[in-house]
mmCIF file of C-alpha atoms in Angstrom:
data_model
loop_
_atom_site.group_PDB
_atom_site.id
_atom_site.type_symbol
_atom_site.label_atom_id
_atom_site.label_comp_id
_atom_site.label_asym_id
_atom_site.label_seq_id
_atom_site.Cartn_x
_atom_site.Cartn_y
_atom_site.Cartn_z
ATOM 1 C CA LYS H 1 -50.422 -61.806 55.050
ATOM 2 C CA ARG H 2 -50.142 -59.370 57.922
ATOM 3 C CA ARG H 3 -49.800 -60.259 61.555
ATOM 4 C CA GLY H 4 -52.110 -58.623 64.066
ATOM 5 C CA ALA H 5 -50.753 -56.035 66.430
ATOM 6 C CA PRO H 6 -49.668 -57.455 69.773
ATOM 7 C CA LYS H 7 -52.048 -56.654 72.624
ATOM 8 C CA TYR H 8 -50.549 -55.066 75.696
ATOM 9 C CA GLY H 9 -51.768 -55.103 79.244
ATOM 10 C CA SER H 10 -51.749 -58.814 80.052
ATOM 11 C CA GLU H 11 -49.351 -60.308 82.579
ATOM 12 C CA LYS H 12 -47.904 -62.581 79.899
ATOM 13 C CA ASP H 13 -47.058 -59.683 77.603
ATOM 14 C CA SER H 14 -45.484 -57.731 80.473
ATOM 15 C CA PHE H 15 -43.384 -60.763 81.407
ATOM 16 C CA GLU H 16 -42.234 -61.332 77.833
ATOM 17 C CA GLU H 17 -41.348 -57.671 77.378
ATOM 18 C CA THR H 18 -39.346 -57.623 80.612
ATOM 19 C CA GLN H 19 -37.528 -60.878 79.873
ATOM 20 C CA GLY H 20 -36.815 -59.937 76.259
ATOM 21 C CA GLY H 21 -35.090 -56.735 77.245
ATOM 22 C CA PRO H 22 -35.085 -53.285 75.626
ATOM 23 C CA THR H 23 -34.687 -54.522 72.053
ATOM 24 C CA TRP H 24 -37.640 -56.893 72.474
ATOM 25 C CA ALA H 25 -39.759 -53.952 73.644
ATOM 26 C CA LEU H 26 -38.547 -52.044 70.584
ATOM 27 C CA LEU H 27 -39.621 -54.922 68.334
ATOM 28 C CA LEU H 28 -43.107 -54.948 69.855
ATOM 29 C CA ARG H 29 -43.454 -51.231 69.182
ATOM 30 C CA GLU H 30 -42.282 -51.720 65.602
ATOM 31 C CA VAL H 31 -44.955 -54.403 65.105
ATOM 32 C CA CYS H 32 -47.643 -52.074 66.486
ATOM 33 C CA ILE H 33 -46.594 -49.173 64.264
ATOM 34 C CA SER H 34 -46.383 -51.282 61.106
ATOM 35 C CA THR H 35 -49.782 -52.845 61.784
ATOM 36 C CA ALA H 36 -51.424 -49.467 62.420
ATOM 37 C CA LEU H 37 -49.853 -48.039 59.272
ATOM 38 C CA LEU H 38 -51.009 -50.930 57.088
ATOM 39 C CA ASP H 39 -54.506 -50.614 58.549
ATOM 40 C CA GLU H 40 -54.495 -46.889 57.701
ATOM 41 C CA ILE H 41 -53.366 -47.604 54.126
ATOM 42 C CA GLU H 42 -56.060 -50.239 53.676
ATOM 43 C CA SER H 43 -58.780 -48.009 55.155
ATOM 44 C CA MET H 44 -57.857 -44.946 53.081
ATOM 45 C CA THR H 45 -57.601 -46.991 49.892
ATOM 46 C CA LYS H 46 -61.052 -48.541 50.389
ATOM 47 C CA ARG H 47 -62.600 -45.126 51.099
ATOM 48 C CA PHE H 48 -60.996 -43.710 47.965
ATOM 49 C CA GLN H 49 -62.261 -46.602 45.843
ATOM 50 C CA LYS H 50 -65.799 -46.035 47.113
ATOM 51 C CA ALA H 51 -65.532 -42.320 46.328
ATOM 52 C CA LEU H 52 -64.349 -43.056 42.784
ATOM 53 C CA SER H 53 -67.270 -45.426 42.196
ATOM 54 C CA GLY H 54 -69.770 -42.853 43.486
ATOM 55 C CA GLU H 55 -70.686 -44.812 46.602
ATOM 56 C CA ALA H 56 -69.310 -42.121 48.934
ATOM 57 C CA PRO H 57 -68.569 -38.389 48.720
ATOM 58 C CA ILE H 58 -65.065 -37.063 48.162
ATOM 59 C CA THR H 59 -64.197 -35.481 51.494
ATOM 60 C CA PRO H 60 -61.396 -32.884 51.858
ATOM 61 C CA ASP H 61 -58.918 -35.512 53.078
ATOM 62 C CA LEU H 62 -59.749 -37.743 50.103
ATOM 63 C CA ALA H 63 -59.309 -34.786 47.741
ATOM 64 C CA GLU H 64 -55.860 -34.174 49.212
ATOM 65 C CA PHE H 65 -55.156 -37.914 48.966
ATOM 66 C CA ARG H 66 -56.104 -37.844 45.265
ATOM 67 C CA GLU H 67 -53.803 -34.905 44.542
ATOM 68 C CA GLU H 68 -50.852 -36.539 46.281
ATOM 69 C CA LEU H 69 -51.339 -39.724 44.295
ATOM 70 C CA ARG H 70 -51.662 -37.680 41.133
ATOM 71 C CA PHE H 71 -48.194 -36.234 41.682
ATOM 72 C CA LEU H 72 -46.798 -39.604 42.830
ATOM 73 C CA ARG H 73 -46.194 -38.476 46.401
ATOM 74 C CA ALA H 74 -46.683 -40.635 49.471
ATOM 75 C CA PRO H 75 -49.903 -39.363 51.123
ATOM 76 C CA SER H 76 -49.237 -37.202 54.169
ATOM 77 C CA THR H 77 -51.634 -39.295 56.298
ATOM 78 C CA TRP H 78 -49.480 -42.347 55.637
ATOM 79 C CA ARG H 79 -46.265 -40.513 56.397
ATOM 80 C CA LEU H 80 -47.756 -39.086 59.568
ATOM 81 C CA LYS H 81 -48.897 -42.517 60.737
ATOM 82 C CA ALA H 82 -45.477 -43.985 59.899
ATOM 83 C CA THR H 83 -43.713 -41.169 61.828
ATOM 84 C CA PHE H 84 -40.372 -42.484 60.565
ATOM 85 C CA ALA H 85 -40.459 -40.576 57.284
ATOM 86 C CA CYS H 86 -42.653 -37.497 57.683
ATOM 87 C CA GLY H 87 -40.064 -35.416 55.853
ATOM 88 C CA SER H 88 -39.353 -38.020 53.220
ATOM 89 C CA ARG H 89 -38.598 -36.674 49.760
ATOM 90 C CA LEU H 90 -39.014 -40.044 48.131
ATOM 91 C CA SER H 91 -41.496 -40.632 45.349
ATOM 92 C CA LEU H 92 -44.545 -42.777 46.052
ATOM 93 C CA THR H 93 -42.911 -45.792 44.396
ATOM 94 C CA SER H 94 -39.710 -45.512 46.436
ATOM 95 C CA TRP H 95 -41.648 -44.820 49.644
ATOM 96 C CA VAL H 96 -43.792 -47.931 49.197
ATOM 97 C CA LYS H 97 -40.675 -49.950 48.398
ATOM 98 C CA GLY H 98 -39.133 -48.746 51.662
ATOM 99 C CA LEU H 99 -42.319 -49.565 53.547
ATOM 100 C CA LYS H 100 -42.285 -53.135 52.205
ATOM 101 C CA ALA H 101 -38.659 -53.491 53.293
ATOM 102 C CA SER H 102 -39.519 -52.188 56.776
ATOM 103 C CA VAL H 103 -42.434 -54.603 57.198
ATOM 104 C CA ALA H 104 -40.372 -57.539 55.906
ATOM 105 C CA SER H 105 -37.509 -56.636 58.255
ATOM 106 C CA THR H 106 -39.856 -56.434 61.238
ATOM 107 C CA GLN H 107 -41.466 -59.770 60.383
ATOM 108 C CA ALA H 108 -38.073 -61.500 59.974
ATOM 109 C CA TRP H 109 -36.948 -60.092 63.336
ATOM 110 C CA LEU H 110 -40.141 -61.327 64.979
ATOM 111 C CA GLU H 111 -39.749 -64.821 63.517
ATOM 112 C CA ARG H 112 -36.101 -64.958 64.551
ATOM 113 C CA MET H 113 -37.066 -64.245 68.190
ATOM 114 C CA ALA H 114 -33.604 -62.789 68.765
ATOM 115 C CA ASP H 115 -31.665 -59.684 67.831
ATOM 116 C CA PRO H 116 -30.548 -59.703 64.183
ATOM 117 C CA PRO H 117 -26.816 -59.709 63.344
ATOM 118 C CA CYS H 118 -27.233 -56.114 62.166
ATOM 119 C CA PHE H 119 -29.985 -53.536 62.303
ATOM 120 C CA MET H 120 -30.991 -51.888 59.025
ATOM 121 C CA ILE H 121 -31.632 -48.545 60.652
ATOM 122 C CA ALA H 122 -33.492 -47.157 57.642
ATOM 123 C CA HIS H 123 -36.063 -49.952 58.036
ATOM 124 C CA LEU H 124 -36.975 -48.998 61.597
ATOM 125 C CA PHE H 125 -40.067 -46.880 62.203
ATOM 126 C CA ARG H 126 -38.490 -45.462 65.379
ATOM 127 C CA PRO H 127 -34.725 -45.598 64.749
ATOM 128 C CA SER H 128 -33.900 -43.346 67.699
ATOM 129 C CA ALA H 129 -35.536 -45.958 69.954
ATOM 130 C CA LEU H 130 -32.801 -48.399 68.917
ATOM 131 C CA VAL H 131 -30.155 -46.077 70.347
ATOM 132 C CA VAL H 132 -32.141 -45.819 73.585
ATOM 133 C CA ALA H 133 -32.473 -49.612 73.735
ATOM 134 C CA ILE H 134 -28.713 -50.037 73.280
ATOM 135 C CA LEU H 135 -28.078 -47.616 76.152
ATOM 136 C CA GLN H 136 -30.610 -49.435 78.332
ATOM 137 C CA GLN H 137 -28.887 -52.763 77.645
ATOM 138 C CA ALA H 138 -25.530 -51.275 78.652
ATOM 139 C CA ALA H 139 -27.072 -49.762 81.783
ATOM 140 C CA ARG H 140 -28.407 -53.173 82.835
ATOM 141 C CA ARG H 141 -25.082 -54.845 82.142
ATOM 142 C CA LEU H 142 -23.043 -52.248 84.036
ATOM 143 C CA ARG H 143 -25.711 -51.700 86.715
ATOM 144 C CA VAL H 144 -25.704 -47.935 86.299
ATOM 145 C CA ALA H 145 -28.239 -45.290 85.289
ATOM 146 C CA VAL H 146 -28.706 -44.551 81.591
ATOM 147 C CA GLY H 147 -27.703 -40.950 82.337
ATOM 148 C CA ASP H 148 -24.229 -42.164 83.319
ATOM 149 C CA LEU H 149 -23.633 -43.479 79.797
ATOM 150 C CA HIS H 150 -22.805 -41.981 76.443
ATOM 151 C CA VAL H 151 -23.101 -43.410 72.937
ATOM 152 C CA TYR H 152 -19.852 -44.689 71.456
ATOM 153 C CA ASN H 153 -19.538 -45.751 67.833
ATOM 154 C CA GLU H 154 -16.904 -47.445 65.739
ATOM 155 C CA VAL H 155 -16.926 -47.710 61.960
ATOM 156 C CA LEU H 156 -16.134 -51.257 60.800
ATOM 157 C CA PRO H 157 -14.642 -50.949 57.289
ATOM 158 C CA GLN H 158 -14.315 -54.725 56.962
ATOM 159 C CA PHE H 159 -18.111 -55.049 56.823
ATOM 160 C CA GLU H 160 -19.400 -53.397 53.663
ATOM 161 C CA ASP H 161 -22.510 -55.540 53.279
ATOM 162 C CA PRO H 162 -25.094 -56.721 55.833
ATOM 163 C CA ALA H 163 -24.446 -60.311 54.754
ATOM 164 C CA ASP H 164 -20.860 -59.970 55.975
ATOM 165 C CA ILE H 165 -22.057 -59.968 59.596
ATOM 166 C CA GLN H 166 -23.184 -63.391 60.791
ATOM 167 C CA GLU H 167 -23.624 -62.841 64.538
ATOM 168 C CA PRO H 168 -25.064 -60.015 66.674
ATOM 169 C CA ALA H 169 -22.641 -57.761 68.510
ATOM 170 C CA THR H 170 -21.693 -58.963 71.989
ATOM 171 C CA GLU H 171 -22.170 -55.381 73.230
ATOM 172 C CA GLY H 172 -24.404 -52.857 71.492
ATOM 173 C CA GLY H 173 -25.495 -53.411 67.925
ATOM 174 C CA HIS H 174 -24.308 -53.225 64.324
ATOM 175 C CA ILE H 175 -26.201 -50.757 62.144
ATOM 176 C CA PHE H 176 -26.334 -50.562 58.355
ATOM 177 C CA GLY H 177 -28.040 -48.216 55.938
ATOM 178 C CA VAL H 178 -26.089 -45.021 56.691
ATOM 179 C CA PHE H 179 -25.111 -42.702 53.834
ATOM 180 C CA LEU H 180 -22.591 -39.865 53.864
ATOM 181 C CA ARG H 181 -23.594 -36.623 52.157
ATOM 182 C CA GLY H 182 -21.274 -33.733 51.314
ATOM 183 C CA ALA H 183 -17.974 -35.598 51.650
ATOM 184 C CA ASN H 184 -16.262 -38.805 50.607
ATOM 185 C CA TRP H 185 -15.154 -41.780 52.673
ATOM 186 C CA HIS H 186 -11.693 -43.336 52.358
ATOM 187 C CA GLY H 187 -12.253 -46.987 53.230
ATOM 188 C CA GLN H 188 -8.612 -47.987 53.695
ATOM 189 C CA ARG H 189 -7.780 -45.096 56.022
ATOM 190 C CA ALA H 190 -11.312 -45.023 57.490
ATOM 191 C CA THR H 191 -11.424 -41.225 57.307
ATOM 192 C CA LEU H 192 -13.443 -38.429 55.777
ATOM 193 C CA THR H 193 -12.020 -36.873 52.620
ATOM 194 C CA ILE H 194 -13.131 -33.827 50.661
ATOM 195 C CA ALA H 195 -15.459 -34.833 47.839
ATOM 196 C CA LYS H 196 -14.616 -33.845 44.297
ATOM 197 C CA PRO H 197 -17.279 -32.058 42.226
ATOM 198 C CA ASN H 198 -18.329 -35.336 40.600
ATOM 199 C CA GLU H 199 -18.472 -37.101 43.988
ATOM 200 C CA SER H 200 -21.139 -34.977 45.667
ATOM 201 C CA GLY H 201 -23.740 -37.736 45.884
ATOM 202 C CA PHE H 202 -24.551 -40.190 48.643
ATOM 203 C CA VAL H 203 -21.741 -42.480 49.807
ATOM 204 C CA ALA H 204 -22.752 -45.780 51.412
ATOM 205 C CA MET H 205 -20.982 -46.271 54.729
ATOM 206 C CA PRO H 206 -19.800 -49.645 56.079
ATOM 207 C CA ALA H 207 -21.243 -51.125 59.257
ATOM 208 C CA VAL H 208 -21.182 -48.995 62.387
ATOM 209 C CA LEU H 209 -20.956 -50.560 65.839
ATOM 210 C CA VAL H 210 -22.954 -48.587 68.400
ATOM 211 C CA ARG H 211 -22.750 -49.268 72.134
ATOM 212 C CA GLY H 212 -23.124 -47.544 75.459
ATOM 213 C CA GLU H 213 -20.096 -46.656 77.580
ATOM 214 C CA LEU H 214 -19.609 -44.936 80.903
ATOM 215 C CA GLN H 215 -19.057 -41.188 80.743
ATOM 216 C CA THR H 216 -15.779 -41.721 82.620
ATOM 217 C CA GLU H 217 -14.572 -43.927 79.752
ATOM 218 C CA ALA H 218 -14.899 -41.157 77.185
ATOM 219 C CA ARG H 219 -12.279 -41.655 74.475
ATOM 220 C CA SER H 220 -10.084 -39.045 72.864
ATOM 221 C CA ALA H 221 -12.061 -36.827 70.502
ATOM 222 C CA GLU H 222 -8.981 -35.652 68.614
ATOM 223 C CA ASN H 223 -9.673 -35.452 64.870
ATOM 224 C CA ILE H 224 -13.125 -36.942 65.438
ATOM 225 C CA LEU H 225 -15.985 -35.091 63.785
ATOM 226 C CA ARG H 226 -19.417 -35.630 65.348
ATOM 227 C CA LEU H 227 -21.927 -35.731 62.495
ATOM 228 C CA PRO H 228 -25.705 -35.832 62.935
ATOM 229 C CA LEU H 229 -27.484 -38.842 61.482
ATOM 230 C CA PHE H 230 -30.778 -37.758 59.920
ATOM 231 C CA LYS H 231 -33.612 -40.110 59.107
ATOM 232 C CA THR H 232 -34.517 -38.331 55.865
ATOM 233 C CA SER H 233 -32.765 -36.106 53.374
ATOM 234 C CA ALA H 234 -34.948 -33.178 54.536
ATOM 235 C CA ARG H 235 -32.583 -32.875 57.535
ATOM 236 C CA TRP H 236 -35.182 -31.365 59.843
ATOM 237 C CA ALA H 237 -33.931 -29.920 63.085
ATOM 238 C CA ALA H 238 -36.015 -28.956 66.120
ATOM 239 C CA GLY H 239 -38.795 -26.555 65.170
ATOM 240 C CA ALA H 240 -38.154 -26.804 61.422
ATOM 241 C CA GLU H 241 -40.751 -29.480 60.754
ATOM 242 C CA PRO H 242 -44.451 -28.759 60.026
ATOM 243 C CA ALA H 243 -46.369 -27.915 63.186
ATOM 244 C CA ALA H 244 -48.883 -30.728 62.556
ATOM 245 C CA TRP H 245 -46.106 -33.303 62.864
ATOM 246 C CA ARG H 246 -44.171 -31.697 65.717
ATOM 247 C CA SER H 247 -45.974 -33.549 68.517
ATOM 248 C CA VAL H 248 -45.570 -36.904 66.771
ATOM 249 C CA TYR H 249 -41.994 -36.829 65.543
ATOM 250 C CA PRO H 250 -40.304 -33.562 66.535
ATOM 251 C CA LEU H 251 -36.797 -34.426 65.388
ATOM 252 C CA ASP H 252 -35.381 -35.978 62.256
ATOM 253 C CA VAL H 253 -32.053 -36.454 64.045
ATOM 254 C CA ILE H 254 -31.460 -40.015 65.241
ATOM 255 C CA MET H 255 -28.044 -39.688 66.870
ATOM 256 C CA GLU H 256 -24.528 -38.391 66.321
ATOM 257 C CA ILE H 257 -21.819 -40.543 64.781
ATOM 258 C CA GLY H 258 -18.137 -39.756 65.175
ATOM 259 C CA LEU H 259 -15.972 -40.094 62.065
ATOM 260 C CA LYS H 260 -12.230 -39.614 61.811
ATOM 261 C CA SER H 261 -11.343 -36.526 59.777
ATOM 262 C CA GLU H 262 -7.537 -36.616 59.887
ATOM 263 C CA SER H 263 -6.135 -33.071 60.099
ATOM 264 C CA GLU H 264 -8.980 -31.151 58.472
ATOM 265 C CA GLU H 265 -10.568 -28.384 60.520
ATOM 266 C CA PRO H 266 -14.170 -29.087 61.623
ATOM 267 C CA SER H 267 -15.299 -25.786 60.058
ATOM 268 C CA ILE H 268 -14.469 -27.172 56.607
ATOM 269 C CA TRP H 269 -16.998 -29.964 56.982
ATOM 270 C CA ILE H 270 -19.607 -27.737 58.614
ATOM 271 C CA LEU H 271 -19.479 -25.212 55.768
ATOM 272 C CA ARG H 272 -19.843 -28.047 53.274
ATOM 273 C CA GLY H 273 -22.990 -29.254 55.042
ATOM 274 C CA VAL H 274 -21.572 -32.718 55.678
ATOM 275 C CA ALA H 275 -24.056 -35.023 57.375
ATOM 276 C CA LEU H 276 -25.236 -38.615 57.521
ATOM 277 C CA VAL H 277 -28.674 -39.724 56.328
ATOM 278 C CA CYS H 278 -30.639 -42.959 56.127
ATOM 279 C CA GLU H 279 -32.546 -42.033 52.989
ATOM 280 C CA VAL H 280 -31.152 -41.530 49.494
ATOM 281 C CA ALA H 281 -33.387 -38.959 47.783
ATOM 282 C CA ASP H 282 -34.806 -39.763 44.345
#
């Protein structure tokens, strides 16, 4: 059973959003997006059923819908409404499975009424908004402008499963669901290593702690490779996505994550196309 989308505009809602902080505002947006997406799925499915039974004509959008289902692809109207996976290369089955996980994660977060011990970043409809919320929390704590902060991350090799983390981070947030593509990860040394030919798949990363720090507290970047974290395996950059989706979700890049690379030159990893993604392609 689905929950209705929260209604904005009342004094009570404004008070709750302010008191709950940036992550509470993020949760409310996630609820709105999931509700709108489920409504779109229900509406399109009912229209298609009526068209199949002869009660309504097959319009161009329904014809496209039929072809996408025929080839087991998630309909573009659903992906556009979701915004989080416009460039998804997943099959329809895997996409729906991910959608169910996202809705369940949002509902559990709402029922908990507090930040979860870790954020499954692949389950968020607007994952980049989580990074913004973490920076806003740090700005409130330090009483500075968000522009005075930068994103700092730390890989936590001791946490290889979400169940290993029992409490939320005191500063920032733990994120899970990040996969390394194009290289391997040495857990004991917590460094990037060159992948062998039979190790060119997706490597699940341990938990990553993300928090905001003052620009003046920037740490040494020696042997640290800044890798982009993409939402989907399409790895869209600015301007590379379809024009119809550009105004809704212009970037597939969520953030950059720094990983230790020992003594290897950055060019080695760049030429190998090393990157981080939240989606393991079928």
